[in-house]
Short mmCIF file of C-alpha atoms and ligand atoms in Angstrom, two decimals:
data_model
loop_
_atom_site.label_atom_id
_atom_site.label_comp_id
_atom_site.label_asym_id
_atom_site.label_seq_id
_atom_site.Cartn_x
_atom_site.Cartn_y
_atom_site.Cartn_z
CA UNK B 1 100.22 26.70 76.78
CA UNK B 2 99.87 28.64 73.51
CA UNK B 3 98.33 32.09 74.05
CA UNK B 4 95.51 33.04 71.67
CA UNK B 5 94.51 36.66 71.10
CA UNK B 6 91.02 37.56 72.38
CA UNK B 7 89.75 38.68 68.98
CA UNK B 8 90.47 35.23 67.50
CA UNK B 9 87.97 33.72 69.96
CA UNK B 10 85.43 36.42 69.18
CA UNK B 11 82.13 35.00 67.81
CA UNK B 12 80.58 38.28 66.46
CA UNK B 13 80.34 39.20 62.77
CA UNK B 14 83.17 41.75 62.78
CA UNK B 15 86.41 41.43 60.85
CA UNK B 16 89.74 42.06 62.56
CA UNK B 17 93.07 43.20 61.12
CA UNK B 18 96.57 44.03 62.40
CA UNK B 19 96.43 41.70 65.40
CA UNK B 20 92.96 42.94 66.45
CA UNK B 21 93.97 46.65 66.47
CA UNK B 22 91.67 47.44 63.54
CA UNK B 23 88.15 46.14 63.15
CA UNK B 24 85.15 46.77 60.94
CA UNK B 25 81.96 45.03 59.84
CA UNK B 26 81.40 42.90 56.73
CA UNK B 27 79.55 44.98 54.13
CA UNK B 28 82.28 46.85 52.25
CA UNK B 29 80.42 48.17 49.19
CA UNK B 30 78.72 51.14 50.91
CA UNK B 31 81.95 52.13 52.64
CA UNK B 32 83.85 52.09 49.33
CA UNK B 33 81.08 54.18 47.72
CA UNK B 34 81.21 56.69 50.61
CA UNK B 35 85.00 56.86 50.27
CA UNK B 36 84.64 57.61 46.51
CA UNK B 37 81.98 60.29 47.24
CA UNK B 38 84.42 61.98 49.64
CA UNK B 39 87.63 61.64 47.60
CA UNK B 40 86.46 62.16 43.98
CA UNK B 41 84.84 65.65 44.32
CA UNK B 42 87.70 66.79 46.62
CA UNK B 43 90.41 65.68 44.15
CA UNK B 44 88.55 67.24 41.18
CA UNK B 45 88.12 70.48 43.14
CA UNK B 46 91.84 70.37 44.06
CA UNK B 47 92.91 69.85 40.41
CA UNK B 48 90.46 72.08 38.49
CA UNK B 49 89.24 74.83 40.84
CA UNK B 50 91.95 75.33 43.50
CA UNK B 51 94.72 76.62 41.13
CA UNK B 52 92.35 79.38 39.90
CA UNK B 53 91.24 80.27 43.47
CA UNK B 54 94.91 80.26 44.65
CA UNK B 55 95.80 82.76 41.93
CA UNK B 56 92.70 84.98 41.77
CA UNK B 57 91.28 84.91 45.35
CA UNK B 58 93.73 83.83 48.10
CA UNK B 59 96.22 80.92 48.63
CA UNK B 60 94.80 80.33 52.14
CA UNK B 61 91.57 78.91 50.70
CA UNK B 62 93.08 75.78 49.05
CA UNK B 63 95.25 75.24 52.17
CA UNK B 64 92.22 75.33 54.52
CA UNK B 65 90.38 73.03 52.07
CA UNK B 66 93.28 70.52 52.12
CA UNK B 67 93.31 70.56 55.95
CA UNK B 68 89.54 69.93 56.12
CA UNK B 69 89.85 67.11 53.58
CA UNK B 70 92.61 65.33 55.54
CA UNK B 71 90.63 65.76 58.79
CA UNK B 72 87.48 64.39 57.16
CA UNK B 73 89.23 61.41 55.58
CA UNK B 74 91.15 60.43 58.76
CA UNK B 75 88.06 60.76 61.00
CA UNK B 76 86.05 58.70 58.49
CA UNK B 77 88.64 55.90 58.49
CA UNK B 78 88.97 56.09 62.28
CA UNK B 79 85.19 55.79 62.79
CA UNK B 80 85.00 52.89 60.39
CA UNK B 81 87.98 50.89 61.66
CA UNK B 82 87.91 51.24 65.45
CA UNK B 83 86.05 49.29 68.11
CA UNK B 84 82.76 51.21 68.73
CA UNK B 85 82.61 49.94 72.34
CA UNK B 86 81.79 46.24 72.07
CA UNK B 87 80.86 44.78 75.45
CA UNK B 88 82.72 41.51 76.19
CA UNK B 89 80.56 38.40 76.07
CA UNK B 90 79.73 35.90 78.84
CA UNK B 91 79.97 38.40 81.69
CA UNK B 92 76.79 36.92 83.24
CA UNK B 93 76.58 33.36 81.84
CA UNK B 94 74.30 31.95 84.58
CA UNK B 95 73.70 34.78 87.01
CA UNK B 96 71.75 34.46 90.26
CA UNK B 97 70.71 30.93 89.30
CA UNK B 98 70.22 29.98 92.96
CA UNK B 99 67.45 32.59 93.22
CA UNK B 100 65.34 30.66 90.68
CA UNK B 101 63.97 28.47 93.47
CA UNK B 102 63.86 31.28 96.00
CA UNK B 103 60.23 32.07 96.95
CA UNK B 104 61.30 35.58 98.00
CA UNK B 105 62.90 36.28 94.61
CA UNK B 106 61.82 39.64 93.09
CA UNK B 107 61.57 38.01 89.65
CA UNK B 108 58.16 36.71 88.57
CA UNK B 109 57.75 33.52 86.49
CA UNK B 110 57.39 35.45 83.20
CA UNK B 111 60.66 37.25 83.76
CA UNK B 112 62.67 34.00 83.58
CA UNK B 113 64.25 33.00 80.33
CA UNK B 114 66.55 30.00 79.70
CA UNK B 115 67.25 29.72 83.43
CA UNK B 116 68.21 33.37 83.92
CA UNK B 117 66.04 36.39 84.74
CA UNK B 118 65.34 38.28 81.49
CA UNK B 119 65.92 41.55 83.28
CA UNK B 120 67.27 42.93 86.51
CA UNK B 121 67.00 46.24 88.26
CA UNK B 122 69.80 48.52 89.43
CA UNK B 123 69.73 51.85 91.21
CA UNK B 124 71.65 54.72 89.61
CA UNK B 125 71.37 58.25 91.04
CA UNK B 126 68.43 57.23 93.28
CA UNK B 127 66.42 55.95 90.33
CA UNK B 128 65.67 52.38 89.36
CA UNK B 129 66.80 51.26 85.89
CA UNK B 130 65.97 47.98 84.23
CA UNK B 131 68.85 46.06 82.63
CA UNK B 132 67.76 43.57 79.96
CA UNK B 133 69.51 40.27 79.42
CA UNK B 134 71.08 39.63 76.00
CA UNK B 135 70.79 35.93 75.11
CA UNK B 136 73.46 36.13 72.41
CA UNK B 137 76.13 37.96 74.41
CA UNK B 138 75.00 36.46 77.76
CA UNK B 139 75.28 39.74 79.64
CA UNK B 140 72.96 42.21 81.32
CA UNK B 141 73.14 45.20 78.99
CA UNK B 142 74.21 48.40 80.75
CA UNK B 143 71.82 51.37 80.35
CA UNK B 144 71.96 52.78 76.77
CA UNK B 145 73.73 49.73 75.31
CA UNK B 146 71.98 47.70 72.62
CA UNK B 147 72.60 44.65 70.49
CA UNK B 148 73.55 45.35 66.86
CA UNK B 149 72.08 42.75 64.50
CA UNK B 150 74.59 43.42 61.70
CA UNK B 151 77.66 43.11 63.97
CA UNK B 152 76.00 40.59 66.36
CA UNK B 153 77.39 42.33 69.47
CA UNK B 154 76.16 44.46 72.32
CA UNK B 155 77.66 47.94 71.94
CA UNK B 156 78.02 50.50 74.72
CA UNK B 157 75.94 53.69 74.13
CA UNK B 158 75.05 52.40 70.66
CA UNK B 159 73.91 55.29 68.47
CA UNK B 160 73.22 53.35 65.26
CA UNK B 161 74.85 50.93 62.81
CA UNK B 162 76.15 53.03 59.91
CA UNK B 163 76.20 51.06 56.64
CA UNK B 164 78.16 53.88 54.92
CA UNK B 165 80.99 53.57 57.45
CA UNK B 166 80.48 49.79 57.80
CA UNK B 167 80.59 49.94 61.59
CA UNK B 168 78.48 50.61 64.67
CA UNK B 169 78.64 54.12 66.08
CA UNK B 170 79.02 53.83 69.85
CA UNK B 171 80.80 55.26 72.87
CA UNK B 172 84.33 54.76 71.44
CA UNK B 173 83.86 56.18 67.93
CA UNK B 174 81.07 58.75 68.25
CA UNK B 175 83.54 61.66 68.47
CA UNK B 176 85.40 60.87 65.20
CA UNK B 177 81.97 60.21 63.61
CA UNK B 178 80.78 63.68 64.66
CA UNK B 179 84.04 65.25 63.39
CA UNK B 180 83.56 63.38 60.09
CA UNK B 181 79.99 64.56 59.43
CA UNK B 182 80.88 68.16 60.41
CA UNK B 183 84.01 68.34 58.23
CA UNK B 184 82.17 66.66 55.33
CA UNK B 185 79.45 69.35 55.61
CA UNK B 186 82.10 72.09 55.62
CA UNK B 187 83.81 70.50 52.60
CA UNK B 188 80.52 70.53 50.66
CA UNK B 189 79.93 74.19 51.56
CA UNK B 190 83.53 75.02 50.58
CA UNK B 191 83.25 73.33 47.18
CA UNK B 192 79.83 74.93 46.43
CA UNK B 193 80.89 78.47 47.44
CA UNK B 194 84.29 78.49 45.68
CA UNK B 195 83.00 76.72 42.55
CA UNK B 196 80.41 79.49 42.26
CA UNK B 197 83.15 82.09 42.90
CA UNK B 198 85.19 80.46 40.12
CA UNK B 199 82.23 80.68 37.68
CA UNK B 200 81.49 84.30 38.64
CA UNK B 201 85.13 85.36 38.18
CA UNK B 202 85.25 83.61 34.78
CA UNK B 203 82.02 85.41 33.85
CA UNK B 204 83.50 88.79 34.95
CA UNK B 205 86.74 88.10 33.05
CA UNK B 206 84.86 87.20 29.84
CA UNK B 207 82.51 90.16 30.23
CA UNK B 208 85.37 92.60 29.63
CA UNK B 209 86.43 91.04 26.31
CA UNK B 210 83.45 89.26 24.71
CA UNK B 211 79.74 88.54 24.77
CA UNK B 212 79.15 86.23 27.80
CA UNK B 213 76.76 83.29 27.47
CA UNK B 214 75.99 80.30 29.70
CA UNK B 215 77.92 78.07 27.27
CA UNK B 216 81.03 80.27 27.27
CA UNK B 217 81.21 80.22 31.11
CA UNK B 218 80.46 76.46 31.23
CA UNK B 219 83.17 75.74 28.62
CA UNK B 220 85.73 77.70 30.67
CA UNK B 221 84.94 75.91 34.00
CA UNK B 222 82.85 72.76 33.39
CA UNK B 223 84.19 70.87 36.44
CA UNK B 224 83.33 73.71 38.87
CA UNK B 225 79.78 73.79 37.47
CA UNK B 226 79.25 70.04 37.92
CA UNK B 227 80.91 70.04 41.38
CA UNK B 228 78.61 72.81 42.64
CA UNK B 229 75.55 70.73 41.72
CA UNK B 230 76.89 67.38 42.99
CA UNK B 231 78.01 68.92 46.29
CA UNK B 232 74.63 70.63 46.76
CA UNK B 233 73.00 67.18 46.70
CA UNK B 234 75.65 65.80 49.09
CA UNK B 235 75.20 68.83 51.38
CA UNK B 236 71.46 68.19 51.70
CA UNK B 237 72.20 64.65 52.91
CA UNK B 238 75.25 65.08 55.13
CA UNK B 239 74.23 68.58 56.34
CA UNK B 240 70.83 67.25 57.41
CA UNK B 241 72.51 64.40 59.27
CA UNK B 242 74.88 66.84 61.02
CA UNK B 243 72.01 69.07 62.19
CA UNK B 244 70.11 65.98 63.41
CA UNK B 245 73.13 64.78 65.45
CA UNK B 246 73.69 68.29 66.89
CA UNK B 247 70.10 68.22 68.17
CA UNK B 248 70.58 64.69 69.59
CA UNK B 249 73.77 65.71 71.41
CA UNK B 250 72.16 68.81 72.92
CA UNK B 251 69.23 66.70 74.17
CA UNK B 252 71.60 64.04 75.54
CA UNK B 253 70.09 61.14 73.57
CA UNK B 254 71.21 58.72 70.85
CA UNK B 255 69.61 57.95 67.47
CA UNK B 256 68.52 54.57 68.88
CA UNK B 257 66.76 56.22 71.86
CA UNK B 258 65.11 58.81 69.59
CA UNK B 259 63.78 56.13 67.22
CA UNK B 260 62.58 53.95 70.10
CA UNK B 261 60.81 56.92 71.72
CA UNK B 262 59.11 57.89 68.45
CA UNK B 263 57.54 54.44 68.04
CA UNK B 264 56.45 54.36 71.68
CA UNK B 265 53.55 56.52 72.79
CA UNK B 266 55.26 57.56 76.02
CA UNK B 267 57.59 60.43 75.07
CA UNK B 268 58.82 60.68 78.66
CA UNK B 269 61.07 57.75 77.69
CA UNK B 270 63.34 60.19 75.78
CA UNK B 271 65.07 61.38 78.93
CA UNK B 272 65.25 57.83 80.24
CA UNK B 273 68.98 57.53 80.60
CA UNK B 274 70.90 58.04 83.81
CA UNK B 275 73.53 60.20 82.07
CA UNK B 276 71.23 62.96 80.78
CA UNK B 277 72.41 66.19 82.46
CA UNK B 278 69.17 68.10 81.66
CA UNK B 279 71.38 70.89 80.32
CA UNK B 280 72.26 71.16 76.58
CA UNK B 281 75.79 72.54 77.15
CA UNK B 282 76.65 69.85 79.72
CA UNK B 283 75.16 67.16 77.44
CA UNK B 284 77.37 68.35 74.58
CA UNK B 285 80.47 68.48 76.82
CA UNK B 286 79.73 64.93 78.05
CA UNK B 287 79.51 63.50 74.53
CA UNK B 288 82.41 65.37 72.95
CA UNK B 289 84.86 65.55 75.88
CA UNK B 290 84.36 62.25 77.70
CA UNK B 291 87.44 59.97 77.85
CA UNK B 292 87.42 57.08 75.39
CA UNK B 293 86.67 53.78 77.17
CA UNK B 294 89.15 50.90 76.86
CA UNK B 295 88.78 48.39 74.05
ZN1 ZN Z 1 74.16 41.29 72.75
ZN1 ZN Z 2 76.85 47.27 64.11
#
């Protein structure tokens, strides 16, 4: 019998490469734009500002910048091209069907859907949690998992679907995602600070020999001037996102849970996951140090 790789039988909307080792979603344009927004300012800073900083400030600064850039780019590609924690399909195709006719069944009439109960209850840490049935994947979703409409899969601890990275952010790629947004924030800060340093040093240099004007400084370092403004705009976006995710991690919740709680009136739902440690440091350790689940 000819063996077929699992990913070739996979009915979701993801695309697979390299024998299923790499995967991503289908909308490439935003990912390519995000890649350009990361690479273009970094390369311009490396070509036009770094040689001046190397010579007039310290060689360590361009080296640290290059390290942050490589870390940011690799974590971005890793987040975008790895399995976010897709839950295999058909784990519960027709579960507990015999209980349908059982008068003592705990499931009421309204809880039945296509011959299977639409939800079931499990006990975790002495509390009862409701697992909902996913009709598409034909599984009972574990706590914190949800179905991504863009990818058409259930994803374990799904945080959100990121159009910029063209992938879901879940249990398997949250860590590289967090590294990416942090290093991208640091890169923006780096470019803003050292572009301003470049302009100030040019201003000081010109001040000793001639009358300094805005135009004379701009003409000497036009790229640093433009980069400082562009990166300020990028910093407001990616820096805000980083702060938001830091607060989510400390509270032990995902973006999905936060959004769901904000549209529901019951805010007690925010702590409704069996893995919340009720301690910000432990919550952070759980998210950033937990082992990566298998594909
Ligand atoms: Zn599903
Ligand atoms: Zn997705």
